[in-house]
Amino acid sequence: MAEKEESVKLLGFWGSPFSRRVEMALKLKGVPYEYLEEDLPNKTSLLLELNPVHKKVPVLVHNDKVLPESHLIIEYIDQTWKNNNPILPQDPYDKAMARFWAKFIDEQILTLGFRSLVKAEKGREVAIEETQEMLMFLEKQVTGKDFFGGKTVGFLDMVAGSMIPFCLARLWEGLGIDMIPKELFPELNRWISNLEDVEAVRECIPPRDKQVERMTKIAEKIMSA
Amino acid sequence: MAEKEESVKLLGFWGSPFSRRVEMALKLKGVPYEYLEEDLPNKTSLLLELNPVHKKVPVLVHNDKVLPESHLIIEYIDQTWKNNNPILPQDPYDKAMARFWAKFIDEQILTLGFRSLVKAEKGREVAIEETQEMLMFLEKQVTGKDFFGGKTVGFLDMVAGSMIPFCLARLWEGLGIDMIPKELFPELNRWISNLEDVEAVRECIPPRDKQVERMTKIAEKIMSA
């Protein structure tokens, strides 16, 4: 449980799946925190000082400890505020697999579902098909479960949730692509609505229209590059 | 401690830093394992079946559990054979930072020290300088310590050791580049010779000439692409 004298600050950006998922973890753990919004094109000197290697949000500052990167921050939160809702699986193998799929989402799915789709050098149809092939791995992972974490929202739910329905799907929406149709992905669609029913998650969903606009702008930049 | 009835198999490749570091972990833990060498251009059907997402070594098969990706495998080994030499720091913050630097090595250093250097679109001098700037972060991390892990070889030593002195340095050697000169990097040089003094590490160093030859061939492929 967070002590009163503790200081927890999060440097984040409203549209970033990497920082929104950290907020999900803090809220689910019931950890009070001060949120410092970064205006991304104009990074603050505080961000550059705290994350000199990557210069990126999120950065968690817990008392005198400074930690970048969402996966590491969430695991740190899980181990530091141990008594409330566990986030990572306890079993070493299950934990490793949760981390495996999280990396898969932040690398493969992000690359295919965004950059490859927007550039679409082999054509958009191919890019959609390749993205859906990757999403099918996740469809299988969540089959028969309320959440990737089982009965409750866990690490993989935070990573996948922040990245897929609340970020990439806004890009797909802006491009007029139905990437996760109910007929093809019944389990993922069920999971998305389960996620939206959880208050701590719902509070971390970026405003839909604003996110569609942001993602569309990034896509246009990539296309014109 | 590994039980007699346990089965531990590792699919690896002699020149891969990712698979050699897993061997370091198994050896340091004293875990007996069966090693299955993959002939990388001709991947076995076993590898494709066990790692359908990435189709890459290393893959650890522990009884009925199949696990890809070196960072995950090493952490799994550490948590499964708990009683022998700990590999990851126990403190949540120290552990997160070890994982942070490990990722930094496998992404930034690998990209700069290999791909950017070989392609060297801004010129090789610039690529060398940028790589050395990144290496300087590690020089600071190991200052005053025998190993990144402190008094003993830890997670970051396995990741950095397998990648930098025993892999990338062979490429640099082949290109005639003195990337880690003693005057600039006294601490990293001290650390490399400390590493070479540890038997479990030494057993996992790929043969020097063979590795220089392999890395040079990969570099030539990239240059001609």
mmCIF file of C-alpha atoms in Angstrom, chain B residues 6-223:
data_model
loop_
_atom_site.group_PDB
_atom_site.id
_atom_site.type_symbol
_atom_site.label_atom_id
_atom_site.label_comp_id
_atom_site.label_asym_id
_atom_site.label_seq_id
_atom_site.Cartn_x
_atom_site.Cartn_y
_atom_site.Cartn_z
ATOM 1 C CA GLU B 6 13.912 -33.184 -15.616
ATOM 2 C CA SER B 7 14.475 -32.582 -19.266
ATOM 3 C CA VAL B 8 16.173 -29.368 -20.379
ATOM 4 C CA LYS B 9 16.881 -28.827 -24.053
ATOM 5 C CA LEU B 10 18.247 -25.755 -25.761
ATOM 6 C CA LEU B 11 17.948 -25.051 -29.461
ATOM 7 C CA GLY B 12 20.803 -22.711 -30.294
ATOM 8 C CA PHE B 13 23.371 -21.571 -32.802
ATOM 9 C CA TRP B 14 27.103 -21.401 -32.020
ATOM 10 C CA GLY B 15 27.558 -17.806 -33.228
ATOM 11 C CA SER B 16 24.396 -16.284 -31.789
ATOM 12 C CA PRO B 17 24.869 -14.011 -28.752
ATOM 13 C CA PHE B 18 21.231 -14.671 -27.900
ATOM 14 C CA SER B 19 21.757 -18.387 -27.547
ATOM 15 C CA ARG B 20 25.281 -18.263 -26.066
ATOM 16 C CA ARG B 21 24.052 -16.103 -23.179
ATOM 17 C CA VAL B 22 21.408 -18.679 -22.314
ATOM 18 C CA GLU B 23 24.153 -21.299 -22.143
ATOM 19 C CA MET B 24 26.058 -19.017 -19.756
ATOM 20 C CA ALA B 25 23.000 -18.938 -17.496
ATOM 21 C CA LEU B 26 22.536 -22.723 -17.579
ATOM 22 C CA LYS B 27 26.220 -23.334 -16.876
ATOM 23 C CA LEU B 28 26.375 -20.798 -14.044
ATOM 24 C CA LYS B 29 23.307 -22.392 -12.474
ATOM 25 C CA GLY B 30 24.747 -25.860 -12.955
ATOM 26 C CA VAL B 31 21.724 -27.042 -14.909
ATOM 27 C CA PRO B 32 22.491 -30.028 -17.156
ATOM 28 C CA TYR B 33 21.017 -29.550 -20.621
ATOM 29 C CA GLU B 34 20.956 -31.113 -24.026
ATOM 30 C CA TYR B 35 22.131 -28.746 -26.737
ATOM 31 C CA LEU B 36 20.614 -28.928 -30.209
ATOM 32 C CA GLU B 37 22.542 -26.926 -32.787
ATOM 33 C CA GLU B 38 20.435 -25.221 -35.440
ATOM 34 C CA ASP B 39 21.958 -24.717 -38.846
ATOM 35 C CA LEU B 40 20.450 -21.254 -39.268
ATOM 36 C CA PRO B 41 19.795 -20.893 -42.976
ATOM 37 C CA ASN B 42 18.183 -24.350 -42.893
ATOM 38 C CA LYS B 43 15.982 -24.174 -39.824
ATOM 39 C CA THR B 44 14.735 -27.506 -38.531
ATOM 40 C CA SER B 45 11.037 -28.271 -38.489
ATOM 41 C CA LEU B 46 11.423 -28.607 -34.716
ATOM 42 C CA LEU B 47 12.454 -24.954 -34.427
ATOM 43 C CA LEU B 48 9.600 -23.772 -36.666
ATOM 44 C CA GLU B 49 7.153 -25.803 -34.614
ATOM 45 C CA LEU B 50 8.462 -24.621 -31.242
ATOM 46 C CA ASN B 51 8.784 -20.930 -32.142
ATOM 47 C CA PRO B 52 6.115 -20.305 -34.792
ATOM 48 C CA VAL B 53 5.956 -16.546 -34.149
ATOM 49 C CA HIS B 54 9.629 -15.641 -34.543
ATOM 50 C CA LYS B 55 11.210 -18.845 -35.874
ATOM 51 C CA LYS B 56 14.442 -17.958 -34.078
ATOM 52 C CA VAL B 57 16.923 -19.443 -31.638
ATOM 53 C CA PRO B 58 17.241 -19.680 -28.711
ATOM 54 C CA VAL B 59 14.344 -21.847 -27.622
ATOM 55 C CA LEU B 60 14.400 -23.554 -24.237
ATOM 56 C CA VAL B 61 12.350 -26.688 -23.735
ATOM 57 C CA HIS B 62 11.965 -27.483 -20.048
ATOM 58 C CA ASN B 63 9.894 -30.653 -19.666
ATOM 59 C CA ASP B 64 6.673 -29.692 -21.506
ATOM 60 C CA LYS B 65 7.306 -25.939 -21.428
ATOM 61 C CA VAL B 66 8.618 -24.149 -24.505
ATOM 62 C CA LEU B 67 10.134 -20.701 -24.162
ATOM 63 C CA PRO B 68 11.698 -18.378 -26.763
ATOM 64 C CA GLU B 69 13.745 -15.158 -26.371
ATOM 65 C CA SER B 70 16.952 -14.953 -24.407
ATOM 66 C CA HIS B 71 15.921 -12.358 -21.812
ATOM 67 C CA LEU B 72 12.800 -14.324 -20.931
ATOM 68 C CA ILE B 73 14.636 -17.633 -20.881
ATOM 69 C CA ILE B 74 17.371 -16.350 -18.569
ATOM 70 C CA GLU B 75 14.846 -14.903 -16.138
ATOM 71 C CA TYR B 76 12.889 -18.154 -16.254
ATOM 72 C CA ILE B 77 16.059 -20.143 -15.502
ATOM 73 C CA ASP B 78 16.810 -17.808 -12.603
ATOM 74 C CA GLN B 79 13.371 -18.307 -11.085
ATOM 75 C CA THR B 80 13.177 -22.033 -11.727
ATOM 76 C CA TRP B 81 16.574 -23.037 -10.329
ATOM 77 C CA LYS B 82 16.437 -20.586 -7.453
ATOM 78 C CA ASN B 83 18.984 -21.992 -5.065
ATOM 79 C CA ASN B 84 22.092 -21.601 -7.169
ATOM 80 C CA ASN B 85 23.799 -18.320 -8.060
ATOM 81 C CA PRO B 86 21.150 -15.630 -8.523
ATOM 82 C CA ILE B 87 21.275 -13.980 -11.952
ATOM 83 C CA LEU B 88 18.806 -11.089 -11.746
ATOM 84 C CA PRO B 89 18.993 -8.523 -8.911
ATOM 85 C CA GLN B 90 16.431 -9.114 -6.157
ATOM 86 C CA ASP B 91 15.551 -5.449 -5.674
ATOM 87 C CA PRO B 92 12.678 -4.448 -8.011
ATOM 88 C CA TYR B 93 14.367 -1.232 -9.099
ATOM 89 C CA ASP B 94 17.773 -2.808 -9.698
ATOM 90 C CA LYS B 95 16.081 -5.584 -11.633
ATOM 91 C CA ALA B 96 14.194 -3.113 -13.808
ATOM 92 C CA MET B 97 17.402 -1.211 -14.527
ATOM 93 C CA ALA B 98 19.294 -4.396 -15.442
ATOM 94 C CA ARG B 99 16.497 -5.168 -17.913
ATOM 95 C CA PHE B 100 16.594 -1.591 -19.182
ATOM 96 C CA TRP B 101 20.301 -1.792 -20.028
ATOM 97 C CA ALA B 102 19.898 -5.273 -21.501
ATOM 98 C CA LYS B 103 17.293 -3.946 -23.913
ATOM 99 C CA PHE B 104 19.540 -0.984 -24.664
ATOM 100 C CA ILE B 105 22.333 -3.383 -25.674
ATOM 101 C CA ASP B 106 20.159 -5.619 -27.833
ATOM 102 C CA GLU B 107 18.514 -2.664 -29.566
ATOM 103 C CA GLN B 108 20.612 0.540 -29.567
ATOM 104 C CA ILE B 109 24.091 -0.948 -29.416
ATOM 105 C CA LEU B 110 23.290 -3.732 -31.848
ATOM 106 C CA THR B 111 21.701 -1.331 -34.336
ATOM 107 C CA LEU B 112 24.416 1.297 -34.127
ATOM 108 C CA GLY B 113 27.372 -1.004 -33.711
ATOM 109 C CA PHE B 114 26.332 -3.245 -36.536
ATOM 110 C CA ARG B 115 23.762 -2.070 -39.047
ATOM 111 C CA SER B 116 24.495 1.690 -38.844
ATOM 112 C CA LEU B 117 28.205 1.051 -38.843
ATOM 113 C CA VAL B 118 28.121 -1.310 -41.797
ATOM 114 C CA LYS B 119 25.737 0.823 -43.829
ATOM 115 C CA ALA B 120 27.325 4.050 -42.470
ATOM 116 C CA GLU B 121 25.159 6.360 -44.505
ATOM 117 C CA LYS B 122 26.519 9.379 -42.655
ATOM 118 C CA GLY B 123 30.049 8.024 -42.947
ATOM 119 C CA ARG B 124 31.855 5.447 -40.892
ATOM 120 C CA GLU B 125 33.506 8.026 -38.622
ATOM 121 C CA VAL B 126 30.097 9.258 -37.503
ATOM 122 C CA ALA B 127 28.841 5.705 -36.972
ATOM 123 C CA ILE B 128 31.872 4.877 -34.832
ATOM 124 C CA GLU B 129 31.373 8.010 -32.775
ATOM 125 C CA GLU B 130 27.694 7.259 -32.233
ATOM 126 C CA THR B 131 28.449 3.686 -31.202
ATOM 127 C CA GLN B 132 31.104 4.860 -28.764
ATOM 128 C CA GLU B 133 28.667 7.365 -27.277
ATOM 129 C CA MET B 134 26.317 4.462 -26.532
ATOM 130 C CA LEU B 135 29.142 2.309 -25.164
ATOM 131 C CA MET B 136 30.039 5.161 -22.817
ATOM 132 C CA PHE B 137 26.715 4.634 -21.004
ATOM 133 C CA LEU B 138 27.880 1.088 -20.249
ATOM 134 C CA GLU B 139 31.377 2.229 -19.275
ATOM 135 C CA LYS B 140 29.695 4.323 -16.557
ATOM 136 C CA GLN B 141 27.459 1.461 -15.425
ATOM 137 C CA VAL B 142 30.353 -0.920 -14.787
ATOM 138 C CA THR B 143 32.708 1.622 -13.234
ATOM 139 C CA GLY B 144 34.160 0.409 -9.944
ATOM 140 C CA LYS B 145 32.511 -3.005 -10.195
ATOM 141 C CA ASP B 146 33.885 -6.419 -11.144
ATOM 142 C CA PHE B 147 30.782 -7.139 -13.193
ATOM 143 C CA PHE B 148 27.557 -5.331 -14.035
ATOM 144 C CA GLY B 149 26.020 -7.765 -11.567
ATOM 145 C CA GLY B 150 28.460 -6.637 -8.834
ATOM 146 C CA LYS B 151 30.823 -9.309 -7.487
ATOM 147 C CA THR B 152 29.457 -12.048 -9.744
ATOM 148 C CA VAL B 153 28.300 -12.509 -13.329
ATOM 149 C CA GLY B 154 24.656 -11.445 -13.603
ATOM 150 C CA PHE B 155 21.967 -10.933 -16.223
ATOM 151 C CA LEU B 156 23.488 -7.826 -17.750
ATOM 152 C CA ASP B 157 26.920 -9.469 -17.945
ATOM 153 C CA MET B 158 25.442 -12.325 -19.943
ATOM 154 C CA VAL B 159 23.598 -9.992 -22.301
ATOM 155 C CA ALA B 160 26.418 -7.478 -22.734
ATOM 156 C CA GLY B 161 29.165 -10.119 -22.775
ATOM 157 C CA SER B 162 27.610 -12.305 -25.422
ATOM 158 C CA MET B 163 26.743 -9.291 -27.579
ATOM 159 C CA ILE B 164 29.663 -6.900 -27.287
ATOM 160 C CA PRO B 165 33.084 -8.519 -26.795
ATOM 161 C CA PHE B 166 32.190 -11.940 -28.198
ATOM 162 C CA CYS B 167 30.067 -10.858 -31.156
ATOM 163 C CA LEU B 168 30.106 -7.207 -32.263
ATOM 164 C CA ALA B 169 33.800 -6.818 -31.432
ATOM 165 C CA ARG B 170 34.542 -9.595 -33.938
ATOM 166 C CA LEU B 171 32.831 -7.554 -36.622
ATOM 167 C CA TRP B 172 34.758 -4.443 -35.602
ATOM 168 C CA GLU B 173 37.958 -6.507 -35.658
ATOM 169 C CA GLY B 174 37.159 -7.715 -39.172
ATOM 170 C CA LEU B 175 36.605 -4.123 -40.294
ATOM 171 C CA GLY B 176 39.868 -2.998 -38.653
ATOM 172 C CA ILE B 177 38.081 -0.742 -36.143
ATOM 173 C CA ASP B 178 39.341 -0.297 -32.585
ATOM 174 C CA MET B 179 35.929 0.470 -31.115
ATOM 175 C CA ILE B 180 36.687 -0.036 -27.399
ATOM 176 C CA PRO B 181 40.235 1.340 -26.977
ATOM 177 C CA LYS B 182 41.670 0.972 -23.462
ATOM 178 C CA GLU B 183 42.318 4.723 -23.107
ATOM 179 C CA LEU B 184 38.666 5.545 -23.751
ATOM 180 C CA PHE B 185 37.058 2.557 -22.057
ATOM 181 C CA PRO B 186 39.310 1.339 -19.218
ATOM 182 C CA GLU B 187 36.376 -0.043 -17.222
ATOM 183 C CA LEU B 188 34.819 -1.989 -20.079
ATOM 184 C CA ASN B 189 38.210 -3.493 -20.904
ATOM 185 C CA ARG B 190 38.715 -4.528 -17.283
ATOM 186 C CA TRP B 191 35.220 -6.042 -17.293
ATOM 187 C CA ILE B 192 35.929 -8.018 -20.488
ATOM 188 C CA SER B 193 39.007 -9.623 -18.969
ATOM 189 C CA ASN B 194 37.073 -10.364 -15.751
ATOM 190 C CA LEU B 195 34.456 -12.100 -17.867
ATOM 191 C CA GLU B 196 37.043 -14.191 -19.691
ATOM 192 C CA ASP B 197 38.303 -15.412 -16.313
ATOM 193 C CA VAL B 198 34.966 -17.059 -15.530
ATOM 194 C CA GLU B 199 34.907 -20.649 -16.758
ATOM 195 C CA ALA B 200 31.149 -20.790 -17.442
ATOM 196 C CA VAL B 201 31.489 -17.683 -19.598
ATOM 197 C CA ARG B 202 34.664 -18.793 -21.322
ATOM 198 C CA GLU B 203 32.982 -22.016 -22.406
ATOM 199 C CA CYS B 204 30.372 -19.924 -24.225
ATOM 200 C CA ILE B 205 32.695 -17.746 -26.260
ATOM 201 C CA PRO B 206 32.429 -18.621 -29.963
ATOM 202 C CA PRO B 207 35.772 -19.417 -31.641
ATOM 203 C CA ARG B 208 37.326 -16.047 -32.489
ATOM 204 C CA ASP B 209 38.294 -16.566 -36.141
ATOM 205 C CA LYS B 210 35.095 -18.364 -36.994
ATOM 206 C CA GLN B 211 33.068 -15.521 -35.471
ATOM 207 C CA VAL B 212 35.104 -12.839 -37.300
ATOM 208 C CA GLU B 213 34.441 -14.713 -40.537
ATOM 209 C CA ARG B 214 30.714 -15.074 -39.826
ATOM 210 C CA MET B 215 30.261 -11.417 -38.857
ATOM 211 C CA THR B 216 32.222 -10.230 -41.879
ATOM 212 C CA LYS B 217 29.994 -12.269 -44.172
ATOM 213 C CA ILE B 218 26.853 -10.763 -42.644
ATOM 214 C CA ALA B 219 28.367 -7.290 -43.011
ATOM 215 C CA GLU B 220 29.153 -7.928 -46.670
ATOM 216 C CA LYS B 221 25.576 -9.028 -47.252
ATOM 217 C CA ILE B 222 24.242 -5.829 -45.677
ATOM 218 C CA MET B 223 26.677 -3.670 -47.627
#
